[in-house]
């Protein structure tokens, strides 16, 4: 069963063609690692999946619905189910960490203040952020901002999570924590796409890898198979460094 | 088509679309009254001191100018009449609105523009909520509510400024001054002045949101957007004033 299906996706900014003809899909419960150099258009693909960006042509189906045909108010239902973890956190800088993480719950659920509090605090714990709830985003380190962004994205228990470089700029201990978290979420049946430069993370958490280059996505096959072929891993590593 | 015309058409089209989205979402749930109250506080409180200082000085200068000019003809008794009617019909609304554009309009644009640049507007959308409802509508409504009230304050303080100069420099009696003010100004004058500010508030708030949301990428984007918002609001206020004044005179002459 395909959860995400992208076909003949084409996107230009002005006259610049970013994606020429992108095709890929992700099965339910699968984690696809999307690699590619800086500026290849990885973020634009993830943004398009939840309708933040409109493709010039092509189809993007999420659980059978073509999101390119939906208008802004219809997209709300998709966005409740598909979480996007922004590359830079994109926290609301006028709100505290607590309010940032509670935001989706306040907007989309009828939970009581008390239930919201419990859920936010346990999520903070999961991300090693205890004690930070009353801080403003400006008072956090880059790595902490990233984790708050991640916490805000997953608190609604989405079916699909799109991670945009979730481990970039984190220290090794927190990187491992995030890797474990992604694996754990996957084990609960979450479908995900992981955009990353970090081949090590990709190999540890993803089921399958794909490479975005020159406006096309090339399927690299299952991670389990790649692991048997160190030469290809090395080549990938070199390719990922390009640009 | 030249780049200038294209920009102008973008501006007109963009503001029309934004207004349409606002009207469509205005009464759709959730309404976010709490956000509106926060904005009223910040918009009103943020600009009250500035508006008062400007209104006071304009009132004083007006009395001085009229006073010196009219004294030669022994007509300084007309000062209360002139100050109050020009303030209530024209100067109060215009100065309050221009100050409001500079302070609040600029603030709205730069705030929204930096939210765009730091992807906070995208985050609002990505989390299944609407920036029109969460950001645009509370700000526009707050402006529409606050500017007329600020103008009422400006009118009072401006006329008071005229009294200060009138009694200190021109030796006018305070009782006489107020009596003249109240016998000159009729409700229609007052409503025509305040009535215009509802439109001016829209001329300020909608372009401010439009330029903020459509900020260009890059570090200079926020500054450029803010300048453009203030310039276009000011032009719309001053040009719009002529037509609105005309409309209000026509309405007044009907009755
Ligand atoms: N709104 C936009 N307007 C114009 N160009 C854009 C816009 N968004 C992205 N681009 C361009 O599209 C290209 C791809 O951007 P994208 O952010 O998807 O890259 P990326 O693969 O995520 O890179 P990185 O690894 O550095 O995050 C870049 O060349 C970028 O300049
Ligand atoms: Mg990116």
XYZ file of C-alpha atoms and ligand atoms in Angstrom:
530
model
C 0.000 0.000 0.000
C 1.498 3.347 -1.055
C 1.124 6.171 1.441
C 2.920 8.779 -0.642
C 3.065 8.753 -4.427
C 4.793 11.492 -6.365
C 4.581 11.336 -10.133
C 5.947 13.625 -12.840
C 6.479 16.358 -10.297
C 7.855 19.510 -11.906
C 8.716 22.719 -10.115
C 10.319 25.925 -11.316
C 11.165 29.156 -9.532
C 11.028 31.852 -12.165
C 12.888 30.388 -15.108
C 14.982 28.064 -12.978
C 13.883 24.435 -13.144
C 14.419 22.865 -9.726
C 12.610 19.592 -10.326
C 12.250 18.318 -13.834
C 10.447 15.011 -13.507
C 10.448 13.602 -10.016
C 8.882 10.200 -9.349
C 8.949 8.200 -6.144
C 6.686 6.578 -3.624
C 6.740 5.553 -0.002
C 4.853 2.594 1.374
C 2.802 2.693 4.541
C 5.120 2.335 7.519
C 8.236 2.760 5.434
C 10.983 5.305 6.027
C 12.525 6.693 2.859
C 15.869 8.457 3.096
C 16.156 11.287 0.589
C 19.728 12.352 -0.056
C 21.047 15.073 -2.297
C 23.397 18.030 -2.398
C 22.608 21.409 -0.967
C 20.149 23.284 -3.169
C 19.036 20.125 -4.970
C 15.464 20.840 -3.891
C 14.901 18.412 -1.054
C 13.089 20.916 1.130
C 10.917 22.012 -1.788
C 9.746 18.421 -2.263
C 8.793 18.044 1.385
C 7.055 21.422 1.380
C 5.089 20.433 -1.701
C 3.865 17.266 -0.028
C 1.796 19.330 2.423
C 0.866 22.010 -0.090
C 3.176 24.757 1.149
C 4.566 24.880 -2.377
C 2.544 24.270 -5.547
C 4.131 22.182 -8.304
C 3.985 23.467 -11.874
C 2.760 20.067 -12.952
C 2.532 16.512 -11.716
C 0.649 14.658 -9.040
C 1.275 14.205 -5.333
C -0.937 11.635 -3.689
C -1.078 11.171 0.032
C -3.120 8.159 1.065
C -4.972 8.390 -2.227
C -5.708 12.150 -2.158
C -4.040 14.389 -4.726
C -2.870 17.305 -2.628
C -2.099 19.456 -5.660
C -5.851 19.711 -6.265
C -6.738 20.829 -2.742
C -7.213 24.429 -1.714
C -5.820 25.912 1.474
C -8.791 25.006 3.666
C -8.997 21.420 2.389
C -5.292 21.018 3.047
C -5.905 21.444 6.774
C -7.039 17.821 7.078
C -3.893 16.617 5.280
C -1.691 18.818 7.440
C -3.139 17.394 10.629
C -2.064 13.926 9.480
C 1.236 14.825 7.835
C 3.782 16.579 10.020
C 6.619 18.599 8.540
C 9.680 19.086 10.691
C 11.215 22.321 9.460
C 14.916 22.396 8.708
C 15.443 25.411 10.973
C 12.744 24.689 13.539
C 10.470 27.565 12.437
C 9.361 28.122 16.018
C 6.946 30.930 16.852
C 9.329 33.391 18.400
C 6.692 35.266 20.383
C 5.643 32.090 22.190
C 7.383 30.061 24.855
C 8.639 26.552 24.212
C 5.585 25.249 26.061
C 3.135 27.228 23.922
C 4.945 26.239 20.747
C 4.601 22.562 21.530
C 1.037 22.921 22.813
C -0.029 24.869 19.704
C -1.309 21.927 17.597
C -3.148 20.444 20.583
C -4.830 23.763 21.395
C -5.860 24.224 17.774
C -7.045 20.783 16.834
C -8.137 18.932 19.949
C -10.637 19.445 22.743
C -8.233 18.284 25.416
C -8.437 20.011 28.782
C -5.652 22.334 29.934
C -4.545 19.606 32.285
C -4.324 16.902 29.601
C -2.448 19.260 27.303
C -0.003 20.006 30.077
C 0.650 16.325 30.700
C 1.252 15.656 27.057
C 3.524 18.629 26.525
C 5.605 17.852 29.591
C 6.084 14.208 28.662
C 7.043 15.234 25.135
C 9.567 17.694 26.549
C 11.041 14.833 28.547
C 11.278 12.671 25.448
C 13.408 15.347 23.798
C 15.583 16.080 26.768
C 14.057 19.532 27.125
C 12.829 19.442 30.720
C 12.982 22.853 32.326
C 12.966 24.710 29.023
C 9.190 25.125 28.822
C 9.074 28.775 29.846
C 11.961 29.884 27.635
C 11.493 31.781 24.385
C 12.966 30.327 21.184
C 15.558 33.117 21.058
C 16.939 31.831 24.361
C 17.578 28.324 22.999
C 20.584 26.900 21.218
C 20.175 25.838 17.598
C 20.051 22.180 18.567
C 17.381 22.819 21.180
C 15.281 24.787 18.702
C 15.483 21.848 16.386
C 14.262 19.468 19.054
C 11.388 21.787 19.999
C 10.390 21.888 16.339
C 10.453 18.113 16.251
C 8.403 17.903 19.438
C 5.794 20.300 18.040
C 5.540 18.280 14.839
C 4.989 14.885 16.445
C 2.738 15.838 19.359
C -0.372 15.308 17.238
C 0.701 11.701 16.590
C 0.689 12.128 12.809
C 0.493 9.249 10.322
C 3.262 10.690 8.189
C 6.321 12.637 9.284
C 8.573 14.560 6.917
C 11.909 15.203 8.577
C 14.024 17.967 7.047
C 17.582 17.421 8.270
C 16.550 16.546 11.815
C 20.081 15.786 12.982
C 22.045 18.556 11.264
C 23.841 20.632 13.861
C 23.143 18.298 16.780
C 25.832 16.857 19.015
C 26.470 13.090 18.781
C 24.466 12.242 21.904
C 21.390 14.094 20.713
C 21.848 12.750 17.201
C 21.638 9.210 18.540
C 18.574 10.179 20.578
C 16.830 11.549 17.506
C 17.814 8.492 15.471
C 16.312 6.246 18.121
C 13.195 8.360 18.262
C 12.686 8.103 14.505
C 13.151 4.341 14.660
C 10.715 4.139 17.556
C 8.095 6.230 15.750
C 8.526 4.032 12.721
C 7.839 0.973 14.813
C 4.451 2.467 15.720
C 3.554 2.459 12.029
C 4.462 6.015 11.070
C 5.375 6.570 7.420
C 8.254 8.962 6.969
C 10.651 10.688 4.635
C 13.988 11.673 6.048
C 15.907 14.349 4.197
C 19.491 14.413 5.309
C 23.123 14.969 4.431
C 24.048 12.583 7.161
C 24.558 9.197 5.521
C 25.158 7.527 8.856
C 21.719 8.571 10.153
C 20.102 7.612 6.854
C 21.582 4.124 6.982
C 20.682 3.637 10.614
C 17.024 4.628 10.412
C 15.805 4.347 6.817
C 14.434 1.308 4.989
C 15.248 2.605 1.549
C 17.313 5.403 0.071
C 16.828 7.703 -2.888
C 19.042 10.387 -4.333
C 17.843 13.723 -5.676
C 20.042 15.236 -8.342
C 19.530 17.425 -11.413
C 15.780 17.500 -10.938
C 15.308 13.726 -10.765
C 15.029 11.230 -7.954
C 16.991 8.050 -8.356
C 15.920 5.054 -6.317
C 18.958 3.480 -4.657
C 17.213 0.465 -3.218
C 16.847 -1.020 0.227
C 19.305 -0.070 2.941
C 19.667 -3.735 3.854
C 21.081 -4.434 0.370
C 23.268 -1.345 0.354
C 24.847 -2.370 3.613
C 26.252 -5.458 1.897
C 28.024 -3.249 -0.632
C 30.510 -0.947 1.131
C 31.815 0.402 -2.167
C 28.423 1.814 -3.075
C 28.096 3.332 0.379
C 31.440 5.004 -0.096
C 30.359 6.337 -3.498
C 27.165 7.653 -1.959
C 29.129 9.336 0.751
C 31.279 11.097 -1.838
C 28.232 12.083 -3.891
C 26.509 13.506 -0.851
C 29.482 15.741 -0.187
C 29.293 17.277 -3.648
C 28.039 20.810 -4.231
C 4.555 46.121 -19.807
C 6.999 48.067 -17.669
C 8.155 46.758 -14.311
C 6.399 49.659 -12.535
C 2.997 48.895 -14.037
C 3.477 45.253 -13.244
C 4.268 46.079 -9.612
C 1.219 48.317 -9.417
C -1.031 45.602 -10.815
C 0.508 43.099 -8.395
C -0.281 45.487 -5.569
C -3.895 46.021 -6.607
C -4.488 42.352 -7.360
C -2.697 41.123 -4.250
C -4.593 43.444 -1.942
C -7.895 42.503 -3.553
C -7.200 38.806 -3.129
C -6.131 39.334 0.470
C -9.284 41.335 1.211
C -11.359 38.561 -0.339
C -9.658 35.906 1.794
C -10.213 38.039 4.865
C -13.908 38.531 4.191
C -14.311 34.821 3.565
C -12.566 33.837 6.810
C -13.901 36.649 8.963
C -16.832 34.733 10.400
C -15.515 31.204 10.019
C -14.688 29.400 13.203
C -12.444 29.540 15.162
C -12.599 33.311 15.637
C -9.544 33.916 17.862
C -11.012 36.796 19.890
C -8.066 36.540 22.276
C -5.668 37.395 19.457
C -7.816 40.397 18.548
C -7.656 41.698 22.113
C -3.886 41.321 22.224
C -3.625 43.267 18.971
C -5.972 46.023 20.145
C -3.803 46.479 23.188
C -0.590 46.522 21.254
C -1.866 48.657 18.368
C -3.736 51.142 20.537
C -1.238 51.494 23.342
C 1.724 51.461 20.967
C 0.524 54.525 19.084
C -1.391 56.582 21.651
C 1.572 58.645 22.972
C 2.819 59.433 19.477
C -0.611 60.440 18.220
C -1.185 62.644 21.259
C 2.154 64.433 20.986
C 1.657 65.089 17.288
C -1.941 66.261 17.727
C -0.955 68.597 20.540
C 1.812 70.233 18.532
C -0.323 70.554 15.426
C -3.109 72.162 17.459
C -0.679 74.627 18.994
C 0.962 75.516 15.712
C -2.407 76.000 14.040
C -3.583 78.404 16.732
C -0.326 80.293 16.445
C -0.460 80.562 12.666
C -4.104 81.594 12.548
C -3.623 83.828 15.562
C -0.758 85.844 14.104
C -2.464 86.084 10.746
C -5.856 87.067 12.145
C -4.625 89.394 14.882
C -3.716 91.972 12.219
C -7.366 92.141 11.244
C -8.573 91.972 14.807
C -10.155 88.636 14.027
C -8.466 86.439 16.549
C -11.890 85.598 17.966
C -12.268 83.235 15.035
C -9.412 81.067 16.249
C -11.545 78.559 18.173
C -13.815 78.155 15.171
C -10.954 77.656 12.726
C -8.896 75.356 14.898
C -11.770 73.135 15.886
C -13.411 72.750 12.505
C -10.166 72.123 10.642
C -9.018 69.696 13.298
C -12.209 67.720 13.510
C -12.882 67.523 9.806
C -9.364 67.143 8.459
C -6.222 67.497 10.530
C -7.067 65.127 13.361
C -7.977 62.220 11.071
C -5.088 62.861 8.682
C -2.349 63.296 11.239
C -3.573 60.423 13.389
C -3.714 58.185 10.310
C -0.300 59.151 8.986
C 1.280 58.590 12.382
C -0.598 55.315 12.655
C 0.739 54.251 9.259
C 4.273 55.103 10.275
C 4.067 53.393 13.640
C 1.562 50.571 13.405
C 1.576 49.887 9.669
C 5.354 49.679 9.607
C 5.310 47.477 12.704
C 2.817 45.083 11.151
C 4.768 44.776 7.912
C 8.121 44.175 9.524
C 6.668 41.696 12.003
C 4.867 39.671 9.337
C 7.810 39.892 6.945
C 10.203 38.500 9.503
C 7.718 35.746 10.274
C 7.759 34.879 6.571
C 11.551 34.944 6.404
C 11.913 32.710 9.466
C 9.225 30.381 8.077
C 6.824 31.023 10.953
C 4.007 31.770 8.508
C 4.762 28.455 6.790
C 4.709 26.795 10.195
C 1.247 28.220 10.901
C 0.070 26.671 7.647
C 1.955 23.417 8.141
C 0.303 22.968 11.531
C -3.120 23.116 9.908
C -4.005 26.710 10.810
C -4.538 29.799 8.695
C -2.238 32.842 8.718
C -5.175 34.904 7.457
C -7.134 34.082 10.585
C -4.280 34.024 13.042
C -2.240 36.969 11.792
C -4.046 39.129 9.235
C -7.604 39.398 10.551
C -6.727 40.279 14.162
C -4.366 43.032 12.969
C -6.748 44.523 10.423
C -9.669 44.500 12.854
C -7.536 45.987 15.613
C -6.570 48.848 13.298
C -10.173 49.462 12.265
C -11.204 49.578 15.915
C -8.279 51.609 17.265
C -7.692 54.299 14.650
C -11.104 56.013 15.051
C -10.655 55.975 18.822
C -7.146 57.398 18.540
C -8.496 60.053 16.204
C -11.080 61.053 18.786
C -8.261 61.498 21.284
C -6.233 63.417 18.711
C -9.158 65.760 18.056
C -9.585 66.532 21.726
C -5.900 67.060 22.393
C -5.396 69.108 19.222
C -8.199 71.494 20.128
C -6.816 71.654 23.630
C -3.409 72.555 22.132
C -5.131 75.401 20.328
C -6.556 76.569 23.629
C -3.147 76.526 25.310
C -1.654 78.804 22.671
C -4.872 80.810 22.440
C -4.928 81.667 26.109
C -1.175 81.969 26.738
C -0.025 83.776 23.593
C -3.189 85.352 22.284
C -5.014 86.130 25.520
C -8.222 84.348 24.621
C -10.584 83.414 27.451
C -10.807 79.636 27.998
C -14.552 79.685 28.608
C -15.064 81.642 25.417
C -12.823 79.211 23.528
C -14.788 76.102 24.530
C -18.107 77.805 23.996
C -17.080 78.702 20.458
C -15.758 75.192 19.800
C -19.016 73.565 20.830
C -21.197 76.020 18.964
C -19.169 75.595 15.771
C -18.737 71.864 15.467
C -21.833 69.879 14.613
C -22.176 66.124 14.792
C -21.931 65.830 11.021
C -18.460 67.409 11.060
C -17.382 65.025 13.749
C -18.758 61.950 11.998
C -17.286 62.956 8.664
C -13.830 63.216 10.240
C -13.989 60.030 12.269
C -15.842 58.193 9.492
C -12.924 58.620 7.125
C -10.580 56.919 9.549
C -12.381 53.592 9.198
C -11.295 53.634 5.569
C -7.830 54.938 6.405
C -7.412 52.056 8.852
C -8.062 49.639 5.985
C -5.663 51.587 3.734
C -3.017 51.063 6.403
C -3.636 47.551 7.638
C -4.322 45.671 4.418
C -1.258 46.858 2.460
C 0.821 46.377 5.613
C -0.196 42.725 5.730
C 0.131 42.354 1.972
C 3.704 43.662 1.854
C 4.639 41.620 4.907
C 3.306 38.372 3.465
C 4.903 39.004 0.070
C 8.334 40.000 1.310
C 11.152 39.166 -1.059
C 13.761 36.664 0.013
C 17.035 38.019 1.299
C 18.192 40.251 4.097
C 16.977 43.531 2.594
C 13.494 42.187 2.017
C 12.032 43.204 5.375
C 13.225 46.805 5.145
C 12.061 47.207 1.566
C 8.639 45.774 2.397
C 8.233 48.121 5.357
C 9.131 51.216 3.346
C 6.764 50.257 0.569
C 3.919 49.633 2.996
C 4.267 53.034 4.659
C 4.610 54.878 1.354
C 1.602 53.242 -0.260
C -0.565 53.666 2.840
C 0.322 57.355 3.051
C -0.501 57.923 -0.601
C -3.771 56.029 -0.289
C -4.723 58.061 2.780
C -3.997 61.428 1.171
C -5.557 60.649 -2.201
C -8.435 58.775 -0.603
C -9.062 61.708 1.693
C -10.086 63.911 -1.215
C -12.660 61.452 -2.481
C -13.955 60.504 0.947
C -14.347 64.164 1.879
C -16.341 64.671 -1.280
C -18.544 61.691 -0.534
C -19.172 62.881 3.014
C -20.107 66.388 1.779
C -22.578 64.868 -0.637
C -24.120 62.755 2.109
C -24.248 65.793 4.391
C -25.988 67.928 1.777
C -28.682 65.330 1.264
C -29.998 65.690 4.750
N 10.571 30.470 -2.613
C 11.607 30.319 -3.437
N 11.872 31.218 -4.393
C 12.895 31.065 -5.249
N 13.765 30.048 -5.212
C 13.570 29.097 -4.278
C 12.494 29.181 -3.340
N 12.563 28.109 -2.525
C 13.628 27.394 -2.931
N 14.248 27.972 -3.993
C 15.410 27.456 -4.700
O 15.188 26.097 -4.968
C 16.371 25.373 -4.811
C 16.152 24.215 -3.901
O 15.917 24.673 -2.611
P 15.771 23.688 -1.381
O 15.594 24.547 -0.177
O 14.721 22.686 -1.661
O 17.182 22.963 -1.338
P 17.646 21.770 -0.398
O 17.877 20.599 -1.245
O 16.682 21.624 0.723
O 19.035 22.327 0.141
P 19.656 22.273 1.618
O 20.255 20.921 1.770
O 20.687 23.339 1.595
O 18.558 22.559 2.571
C 17.420 26.346 -4.352
O 18.207 26.682 -5.459
C 16.659 27.526 -3.863
O 17.372 28.702 -4.110
Mg 16.646 22.054 2.691
